[in-house]
Structure formats: structure tokens, C-alpha cells
PDB file of C-alpha atoms in Angstrom:
ATOM      1  CA  UNK A   1      -6.133   4.934  16.837  1.00 68.00           C
ATOM      2  CA  UNK A   2      -4.342   2.316  14.771  1.00 79.00           C
ATOM      3  CA  UNK A   3      -6.865  -0.170  13.469  1.00 91.00           C
ATOM      4  CA  UNK A   4      -4.200  -2.428  11.985  1.00 94.00           C
ATOM      5  CA  UNK A   5      -1.018  -3.118  13.924  1.00 94.00           C
ATOM      6  CA  UNK A   6       2.162  -4.956  13.205  1.00 95.00           C
ATOM      7  CA  UNK A   7       3.875  -5.072  16.557  1.00 92.00           C
ATOM      8  CA  UNK A   8       7.221  -6.348  15.350  1.00 94.00           C
ATOM      9  CA  UNK A   9       9.105  -3.661  13.425  1.00 93.00           C
ATOM     10  CA  UNK A  10      11.721  -6.160  12.335  1.00 96.00           C
ATOM     11  CA  UNK A  11      12.382  -9.881  12.059  1.00 97.00           C
ATOM     12  CA  UNK A  12      15.562 -11.763  11.246  1.00 97.00           C
ATOM     13  CA  UNK A  13      15.426 -15.327   9.937  1.00 98.00           C
ATOM     14  CA  UNK A  14      17.951 -17.798   8.614  1.00 97.00           C
ATOM     15  CA  UNK A  15      17.658 -18.833   4.978  1.00 97.00           C
ATOM     16  CA  UNK A  16      15.595 -21.999   4.607  1.00 97.00           C
ATOM     17  CA  UNK A  17      13.701 -21.508   7.857  1.00 97.00           C
ATOM     18  CA  UNK A  18      10.159 -20.266   8.319  1.00 98.00           C
ATOM     19  CA  UNK A  19       9.344 -16.570   8.582  1.00 98.00           C
ATOM     20  CA  UNK A  20       6.203 -15.676  10.503  1.00 98.00           C
ATOM     21  CA  UNK A  21       4.901 -12.141  10.273  1.00 98.00           C
ATOM     22  CA  UNK A  22       2.040 -11.115  12.499  1.00 98.00           C
ATOM     23  CA  UNK A  23      -0.728  -8.573  12.250  1.00 98.00           C
ATOM     24  CA  UNK A  24      -3.556  -7.591  14.602  1.00 97.00           C
ATOM     25  CA  UNK A  25      -6.644  -5.552  13.890  1.00 97.00           C
ATOM     26  CA  UNK A  26      -9.339  -3.961  15.982  1.00 96.00           C
ATOM     27  CA  UNK A  27     -12.146  -3.204  13.539  1.00 93.00           C
ATOM     28  CA  UNK A  28     -14.520  -6.164  13.431  1.00 93.00           C
ATOM     29  CA  UNK A  29     -16.003  -4.822  10.203  1.00 92.00           C
ATOM     30  CA  UNK A  30     -12.867  -5.742   8.264  1.00 94.00           C
ATOM     31  CA  UNK A  31     -13.639  -8.715   6.056  1.00 92.00           C
ATOM     32  CA  UNK A  32     -10.763  -8.836   3.609  1.00 93.00           C
ATOM     33  CA  UNK A  33      -7.055  -8.884   4.403  1.00 95.00           C
ATOM     34  CA  UNK A  34      -3.993  -8.529   2.237  1.00 95.00           C
ATOM     35  CA  UNK A  35      -0.233  -8.772   2.523  1.00 97.00           C
ATOM     36  CA  UNK A  36       2.099  -6.570   0.507  1.00 96.00           C
ATOM     37  CA  UNK A  37       5.861  -6.694   0.117  1.00 96.00           C
ATOM     38  CA  UNK A  38       7.843  -3.520  -0.361  1.00 93.00           C
ATOM     39  CA  UNK A  39      11.424  -2.862  -1.343  1.00 91.00           C
ATOM     40  CA  UNK A  40      13.029   0.534  -0.643  1.00 85.00           C
ATOM     41  CA  UNK A  41      12.038   3.277  -3.082  1.00 81.00           C
ATOM     42  CA  UNK A  42       9.463   1.037  -4.756  1.00 87.00           C
ATOM     43  CA  UNK A  43       5.721   0.653  -4.508  1.00 89.00           C
ATOM     44  CA  UNK A  44       4.231  -2.266  -2.558  1.00 91.00           C
ATOM     45  CA  UNK A  45       3.686  -5.506  -4.425  1.00 93.00           C
ATOM     46  CA  UNK A  46       0.593  -7.563  -3.703  1.00 92.00           C
ATOM     47  CA  UNK A  47       1.453 -10.986  -2.270  1.00 95.00           C
ATOM     48  CA  UNK A  48      -1.587 -12.794  -0.997  1.00 96.00           C
ATOM     49  CA  UNK A  49      -5.021 -12.113   0.423  1.00 94.00           C
ATOM     50  CA  UNK A  50      -7.688 -13.810   2.479  1.00 96.00           C
ATOM     51  CA  UNK A  51     -11.379 -13.330   2.899  1.00 93.00           C
ATOM     52  CA  UNK A  52     -12.938 -13.468   6.338  1.00 94.00           C
ATOM     53  CA  UNK A  53     -14.908 -16.562   5.346  1.00 94.00           C
ATOM     54  CA  UNK A  54     -11.647 -18.511   5.246  1.00 95.00           C
ATOM     55  CA  UNK A  55      -9.027 -19.190   7.859  1.00 96.00           C
ATOM     56  CA  UNK A  56      -6.187 -20.114   5.535  1.00 97.00           C
ATOM     57  CA  UNK A  57      -4.997 -19.293   2.053  1.00 97.00           C
ATOM     58  CA  UNK A  58      -1.891 -20.727   0.475  1.00 97.00           C
ATOM     59  CA  UNK A  59       0.095 -19.661  -2.576  1.00 96.00           C
ATOM     60  CA  UNK A  60       3.406 -21.380  -3.092  1.00 97.00           C
ATOM     61  CA  UNK A  61       5.770 -20.513  -0.261  1.00 97.00           C
ATOM     62  CA  UNK A  62       3.300 -18.029   1.207  1.00 98.00           C
ATOM     63  CA  UNK A  63       0.438 -18.921   3.513  1.00 98.00           C
ATOM     64  CA  UNK A  64      -1.828 -16.495   5.303  1.00 98.00           C
ATOM     65  CA  UNK A  65      -3.749 -17.560   8.394  1.00 98.00           C
ATOM     66  CA  UNK A  66      -6.707 -15.675   9.805  1.00 98.00           C
ATOM     67  CA  UNK A  67      -8.039 -16.014  13.337  1.00 97.00           C
ATOM     68  CA  UNK A  68     -11.174 -13.907  13.417  1.00 96.00           C
ATOM     69  CA  UNK A  69     -11.940 -14.448  17.064  1.00 96.00           C
ATOM     70  CA  UNK A  70      -8.512 -13.139  17.987  1.00 97.00           C
ATOM     71  CA  UNK A  71      -8.562 -10.507  15.227  1.00 97.00           C
ATOM     72  CA  UNK A  72      -5.183 -11.750  14.184  1.00 98.00           C
ATOM     73  CA  UNK A  73      -3.597 -12.767  10.923  1.00 97.00           C
ATOM     74  CA  UNK A  74      -0.173 -14.038  10.061  1.00 98.00           C
ATOM     75  CA  UNK A  75       1.923 -14.575   6.971  1.00 98.00           C
ATOM     76  CA  UNK A  76       4.136 -17.645   6.826  1.00 98.00           C
ATOM     77  CA  UNK A  77       6.970 -17.843   4.337  1.00 98.00           C
ATOM     78  CA  UNK A  78       8.629 -21.203   4.023  1.00 97.00           C
ATOM     79  CA  UNK A  79      11.355 -21.759   3.109  1.00 97.00           C
ATOM     80  CA  UNK A  80      12.609 -18.217   3.512  1.00 98.00           C
ATOM     81  CA  UNK A  81      15.001 -16.916   0.874  1.00 97.00           C
ATOM     82  CA  UNK A  82      17.375 -13.920   0.919  1.00 96.00           C
ATOM     83  CA  UNK A  83      15.256 -12.330  -1.820  1.00 95.00           C
ATOM     84  CA  UNK A  84      12.352 -12.245   0.612  1.00 97.00           C
ATOM     85  CA  UNK A  85      14.170  -9.549   2.582  1.00 97.00           C
ATOM     86  CA  UNK A  86      11.850  -6.536   2.414  1.00 96.00           C
ATOM     87  CA  UNK A  87       9.235  -4.678   4.418  1.00 95.00           C
ATOM     88  CA  UNK A  88       5.927  -6.513   4.676  1.00 97.00           C
ATOM     89  CA  UNK A  89       2.686  -4.636   5.204  1.00 96.00           C
ATOM     90  CA  UNK A  90      -0.602  -6.178   6.164  1.00 96.00           C
ATOM     91  CA  UNK A  91      -3.732  -4.350   5.101  1.00 95.00           C
ATOM     92  CA  UNK A  92      -7.404  -4.714   5.860  1.00 94.00           C
ATOM     93  CA  UNK A  93     -10.564  -3.560   4.186  1.00 91.00           C
ATOM     94  CA  UNK A  94     -14.309  -3.657   4.320  1.00 87.00           C
ATOM     95  CA  UNK A  95     -15.581  -4.998   1.048  1.00 79.00           C
ATOM     96  CA  UNK A  96     -18.115  -2.879  -0.764  1.00 71.00           C
ATOM     97  CA  UNK A  97     -16.690   0.145   1.008  1.00 68.00           C
ATOM     98  CA  UNK A  98     -14.766   1.685  -1.851  1.00 67.00           C
ATOM     99  CA  UNK A  99     -11.798  -0.674  -1.889  1.00 72.00           C
ATOM    100  CA  UNK A 100     -10.027   1.383   0.759  1.00 84.00           C
ATOM    101  CA  UNK A 101      -7.211  -0.314   2.607  1.00 89.00           C
ATOM    102  CA  UNK A 102      -5.970   0.314   6.118  1.00 90.00           C
ATOM    103  CA  UNK A 103      -2.292  -0.537   6.428  1.00 92.00           C
ATOM    104  CA  UNK A 104      -0.265  -1.738   9.354  1.00 93.00           C
ATOM    105  CA  UNK A 105       3.066  -0.135  10.158  1.00 92.00           C
ATOM    106  CA  UNK A 106       5.105  -2.801   8.404  1.00 94.00           C
ATOM    107  CA  UNK A 107       7.656  -5.397   9.488  1.00 96.00           C
ATOM    108  CA  UNK A 108      11.138  -5.456   8.049  1.00 96.00           C
ATOM    109  CA  UNK A 109      12.151  -9.033   7.289  1.00 98.00           C
ATOM    110  CA  UNK A 110      15.814  -9.882   6.917  1.00 98.00           C
ATOM    111  CA  UNK A 111      16.655 -13.347   5.648  1.00 97.00           C
ATOM    112  CA  UNK A 112      20.274 -14.216   6.270  1.00 96.00           C
ATOM    113  CA  UNK A 113      22.125 -16.592   3.943  1.00 92.00           C
TER     114      UNK A 113
ATOM    115  CA  UNK B   1      -1.470  -8.216 -15.532  1.00 63.00           C
ATOM    116  CA  UNK B   2      -2.514  -5.337 -13.242  1.00 81.00           C
ATOM    117  CA  UNK B   3       0.447  -3.067 -13.907  1.00 89.00           C
ATOM    118  CA  UNK B   4       0.446   0.475 -12.590  1.00 93.00           C
ATOM    119  CA  UNK B   5       2.957   2.933 -13.946  1.00 94.00           C
ATOM    120  CA  UNK B   6       3.921   6.032 -11.987  1.00 96.00           C
ATOM    121  CA  UNK B   7       5.987   8.856 -13.406  1.00 96.00           C
ATOM    122  CA  UNK B   8       8.353  10.468 -12.652  1.00 96.00           C
ATOM    123  CA  UNK B   9      10.193   8.197 -10.259  1.00 94.00           C
ATOM    124  CA  UNK B  10      12.172  11.061  -8.836  1.00 96.00           C
ATOM    125  CA  UNK B  11      11.843  14.808  -9.015  1.00 96.00           C
ATOM    126  CA  UNK B  12      13.836  17.635  -7.483  1.00 96.00           C
ATOM    127  CA  UNK B  13      12.303  21.082  -7.595  1.00 95.00           C
ATOM    128  CA  UNK B  14      12.705  24.543  -6.147  1.00 95.00           C
ATOM    129  CA  UNK B  15      10.484  25.794  -3.395  1.00 96.00           C
ATOM    130  CA  UNK B  16       7.367  27.470  -4.778  1.00 96.00           C
ATOM    131  CA  UNK B  17       7.112  25.446  -7.951  1.00 96.00           C
ATOM    132  CA  UNK B  18       4.416  22.922  -8.767  1.00 96.00           C
ATOM    133  CA  UNK B  19       5.045  19.272  -9.530  1.00 97.00           C
ATOM    134  CA  UNK B  20       2.757  16.882 -11.367  1.00 97.00           C
ATOM    135  CA  UNK B  21       2.887  13.130 -10.794  1.00 97.00           C
ATOM    136  CA  UNK B  22       1.124  10.742 -13.165  1.00 97.00           C
ATOM    137  CA  UNK B  23      -0.350   7.364 -12.354  1.00 96.00           C
ATOM    138  CA  UNK B  24      -1.496   5.059 -15.139  1.00 95.00           C
ATOM    139  CA  UNK B  25      -3.085   1.644 -15.112  1.00 92.00           C
ATOM    140  CA  UNK B  26      -1.537  -0.053 -18.108  1.00 92.00           C
ATOM    141  CA  UNK B  27      -3.607  -3.174 -18.636  1.00 88.00           C
ATOM    142  CA  UNK B  28      -6.862  -2.579 -16.817  1.00 87.00           C
ATOM    143  CA  UNK B  29      -9.425   0.097 -16.234  1.00 88.00           C
ATOM    144  CA  UNK B  30      -9.159   1.614 -12.802  1.00 86.00           C
ATOM    145  CA  UNK B  31     -12.378   3.128 -11.597  1.00 81.00           C
ATOM    146  CA  UNK B  32     -10.693   4.053  -8.352  1.00 88.00           C
ATOM    147  CA  UNK B  33      -7.192   5.343  -7.761  1.00 92.00           C
ATOM    148  CA  UNK B  34      -5.540   6.147  -4.473  1.00 94.00           C
ATOM    149  CA  UNK B  35      -2.720   8.463  -3.522  1.00 96.00           C
ATOM    150  CA  UNK B  36      -0.479   7.727  -0.564  1.00 95.00           C
ATOM    151  CA  UNK B  37       2.413   9.412   1.105  1.00 94.00           C
ATOM    152  CA  UNK B  38       5.127   7.574   2.973  1.00 90.00           C
ATOM    153  CA  UNK B  39       7.450   9.197   5.474  1.00 83.00           C
ATOM    154  CA  UNK B  40      10.770   7.500   6.271  1.00 80.00           C
ATOM    155  CA  UNK B  41      10.350   4.266   8.201  1.00 77.00           C
ATOM    156  CA  UNK B  42       6.607   4.741   8.426  1.00 80.00           C
ATOM    157  CA  UNK B  43       3.583   3.128   6.871  1.00 84.00           C
ATOM    158  CA  UNK B  44       1.628   4.358   3.907  1.00 88.00           C
ATOM    159  CA  UNK B  45      -0.634   7.275   4.688  1.00 90.00           C
ATOM    160  CA  UNK B  46      -3.692   7.568   2.466  1.00 92.00           C
ATOM    161  CA  UNK B  47      -4.031  11.094   1.129  1.00 94.00           C
ATOM    162  CA  UNK B  48      -7.025  10.826  -1.144  1.00 94.00           C
ATOM    163  CA  UNK B  49      -9.261   8.536  -3.133  1.00 92.00           C
ATOM    164  CA  UNK B  50     -10.300   9.454  -6.634  1.00 90.00           C
ATOM    165  CA  UNK B  51     -12.971   8.005  -8.822  1.00 85.00           C
ATOM    166  CA  UNK B  52     -12.998   8.605 -12.540  1.00 81.00           C
ATOM    167  CA  UNK B  53     -14.968  11.651 -13.488  1.00 80.00           C
ATOM    168  CA  UNK B  54     -15.643  12.896  -9.991  1.00 82.00           C
ATOM    169  CA  UNK B  55     -13.909  14.960  -7.343  1.00 86.00           C
ATOM    170  CA  UNK B  56     -11.374  13.281  -5.136  1.00 91.00           C
ATOM    171  CA  UNK B  57     -12.146  12.474  -1.527  1.00 92.00           C
ATOM    172  CA  UNK B  58      -9.393  13.749   0.727  1.00 94.00           C
ATOM    173  CA  UNK B  59      -8.428  12.309   4.067  1.00 92.00           C
ATOM    174  CA  UNK B  60      -8.569  14.481   7.133  1.00 90.00           C
ATOM    175  CA  UNK B  61      -5.637  16.830   7.354  1.00 91.00           C
ATOM    176  CA  UNK B  62      -4.765  16.719   3.658  1.00 93.00           C
ATOM    177  CA  UNK B  63      -5.099  20.099   1.945  1.00 93.00           C
ATOM    178  CA  UNK B  64      -7.064  19.667  -1.248  1.00 92.00           C
ATOM    179  CA  UNK B  65      -5.832  22.994  -2.628  1.00 94.00           C
ATOM    180  CA  UNK B  66      -2.272  21.906  -2.000  1.00 95.00           C
ATOM    181  CA  UNK B  67      -2.577  18.446  -3.487  1.00 96.00           C
ATOM    182  CA  UNK B  68      -4.696  18.643  -6.623  1.00 95.00           C
ATOM    183  CA  UNK B  69      -5.957  15.342  -7.931  1.00 94.00           C
ATOM    184  CA  UNK B  70      -7.423  14.768 -11.345  1.00 90.00           C
ATOM    185  CA  UNK B  71      -8.834  11.457 -12.523  1.00 88.00           C
ATOM    186  CA  UNK B  72      -9.903  12.301 -16.029  1.00 82.00           C
ATOM    187  CA  UNK B  73      -9.947   8.815 -17.492  1.00 88.00           C
ATOM    188  CA  UNK B  74     -10.193   5.214 -16.402  1.00 88.00           C
ATOM    189  CA  UNK B  75      -6.457   4.760 -16.826  1.00 92.00           C
ATOM    190  CA  UNK B  76      -4.952   8.026 -15.623  1.00 93.00           C
ATOM    191  CA  UNK B  77      -4.879   9.988 -12.408  1.00 94.00           C
ATOM    192  CA  UNK B  78      -2.583  12.888 -11.627  1.00 95.00           C
ATOM    193  CA  UNK B  79      -1.435  14.442  -8.379  1.00 96.00           C
ATOM    194  CA  UNK B  80      -0.152  18.003  -8.525  1.00 97.00           C
ATOM    195  CA  UNK B  81       1.743  19.333  -5.552  1.00 97.00           C
ATOM    196  CA  UNK B  82       1.194  23.073  -5.820  1.00 96.00           C
ATOM    197  CA  UNK B  83       3.663  25.652  -4.535  1.00 95.00           C
ATOM    198  CA  UNK B  84       5.846  22.927  -3.106  1.00 95.00           C
ATOM    199  CA  UNK B  85       7.819  23.542   0.070  1.00 95.00           C
ATOM    200  CA  UNK B  86      10.600  21.505   1.679  1.00 95.00           C
ATOM    201  CA  UNK B  87       8.126  19.913   4.093  1.00 94.00           C
ATOM    202  CA  UNK B  88       6.339  18.411   1.083  1.00 95.00           C
ATOM    203  CA  UNK B  89       9.435  16.337   0.344  1.00 95.00           C
ATOM    204  CA  UNK B  90       8.351  12.748   0.628  1.00 94.00           C
ATOM    205  CA  UNK B  91       7.697   9.502  -1.201  1.00 94.00           C
ATOM    206  CA  UNK B  92       4.360   9.587  -3.001  1.00 96.00           C
ATOM    207  CA  UNK B  93       2.747   6.354  -4.194  1.00 95.00           C
ATOM    208  CA  UNK B  94      -0.359   5.781  -6.247  1.00 96.00           C
ATOM    209  CA  UNK B  95      -2.461   2.675  -6.519  1.00 94.00           C
ATOM    210  CA  UNK B  96      -5.366   1.535  -8.608  1.00 92.00           C
ATOM    211  CA  UNK B  97      -8.092  -1.008  -8.186  1.00 87.00           C
ATOM    212  CA  UNK B  98     -10.500  -2.722 -10.510  1.00 79.00           C
ATOM    213  CA  UNK B  99     -14.106  -2.908  -9.536  1.00 67.00           C
ATOM    214  CA  UNK B 100     -14.235  -6.647  -9.946  1.00 58.00           C
ATOM    215  CA  UNK B 101     -11.023  -7.381  -8.087  1.00 58.00           C
ATOM    216  CA  UNK B 102     -11.334  -8.382  -4.474  1.00 57.00           C
ATOM    217  CA  UNK B 103     -10.312  -5.078  -2.938  1.00 73.00           C
ATOM    218  CA  UNK B 104      -6.806  -5.529  -4.279  1.00 86.00           C
ATOM    219  CA  UNK B 105      -4.916  -2.354  -4.957  1.00 90.00           C
ATOM    220  CA  UNK B 106      -2.016  -2.435  -7.373  1.00 92.00           C
ATOM    221  CA  UNK B 107       0.700   0.078  -6.687  1.00 94.00           C
ATOM    222  CA  UNK B 108       2.944   2.215  -8.796  1.00 95.00           C
ATOM    223  CA  UNK B 109       6.654   2.353  -8.096  1.00 94.00           C
ATOM    224  CA  UNK B 110       6.398   5.645  -6.266  1.00 94.00           C
ATOM    225  CA  UNK B 111       7.802   9.135  -6.756  1.00 96.00           C
ATOM    226  CA  UNK B 112      10.511  10.581  -4.568  1.00 95.00           C
ATOM    227  CA  UNK B 113       9.915  14.347  -4.334  1.00 96.00           C
ATOM    228  CA  UNK B 114      12.685  16.551  -3.008  1.00 96.00           C
ATOM    229  CA  UNK B 115      11.917  20.251  -2.629  1.00 96.00           C
ATOM    230  CA  UNK B 116      14.942  22.480  -2.202  1.00 94.00           C
TER     231      UNK B 116
END
């Protein structure tokens, strides 16, 4: 049973436009959510996170939105750049539970020049 | 800050040999380190969680005698794939977290293991 799902395996966006990556979760105990970016043959790089007490967190071009009632979060990248092309993983955790993360399946983002 | 170094980045070995992968936190003390495995076009699969000075906690289905984990210090954890077989070929990634960080794990660059 996948507790964290990214239903879109891939997304293609034009450079300069907005990229929206979605993630759904089922475990209501999750209270901390993270987005990671991963290039081939490299480890994931932490991008941005959000606590369940917030509904939005912004860092430069990256904004994460959390809708707890819908158990849904999204990552917005604006404006998208070709260098953003990578696989994006959302992850969820229960704080004070050993820092374990549950990852979604990932979404491959392709930003076209 | 929060740099995790993983070595080697790639290893090719013969079937039956053992391979050791190192994971180091370079600029912070990592009380907890994690080992993941990633199959092609799939997500990260957690193999085990290790806390410094104690035995690792393995996820269901992961053979602890096959994948030996040692977390001897606050900056170093090792994963040894014993008697490797071709089906063990995969991309192995470690991560580390600080106690005070908000559940953020910082990842190494990964190790591509190919068993011939």
C-alpha cells in the first residue's frame, strides 16, 4: 500500500512557464513533507519542506502548498528553467518517529528551452 | 553545510565477493543514517536505518546477513553487500540526518553496484 503517491510519472513544461508537481498521501499521521530533486546516477538533493501547521512555504522559485484536508501537496516552480529538468520526489514523515521518510514514486520533469 | 559523501561511486565485482560502501557526514554529526536501494525507474526503497552505536533496523524483506550495516561513529556508516550476486546489482544511496534538523535527510551521491 503506497502511502505517498505521485500520480504523474512525467511532466513537460516550456521554459519560463510554471511547473506544478503533485503528491498525495494517505497516512493522516504525516506531519512533515519534503521535496527532493534527483539527477540520474546522483543522490537526491533536498529542495524545500513544509510542516503540517502551514499551508504554504516559499523559497525563491520554489513554493510548496499543503492541503491537509485533501491530503495533497504540490510543488510549484516558476519560472521553470532547463536546469530544473530532473526527477522530483515528494516525501512525508512523522516527526519524532526516527526521521524516517516515505517517498513517492517520483515525477520526471522536462523543461524545454 | 550538510554534505554527505558516499564512496565508491561505482563498483564492479565478481559474483561471490563482498563489497563495502562508505557513507560519511562531512560537516555534521549524524545520529541516524539510512540506506536505500533504487531500481531503474523506481522510487527509493528504504533498506535499513542505523543509529550510532546500535544495531541497524532492517525493513521487511531485507536480509540483514546479506546487507551488513555498521554505524561505528557519528560521521560514518558502512554497508557491506556480502557474497554479492547479479541480482544485487543496483543503485545504493545513503542519507544522514541531524537530530535537530526538521526530519531532513541529506543524501550521498549513490553507489552503482554491478555484479558480474
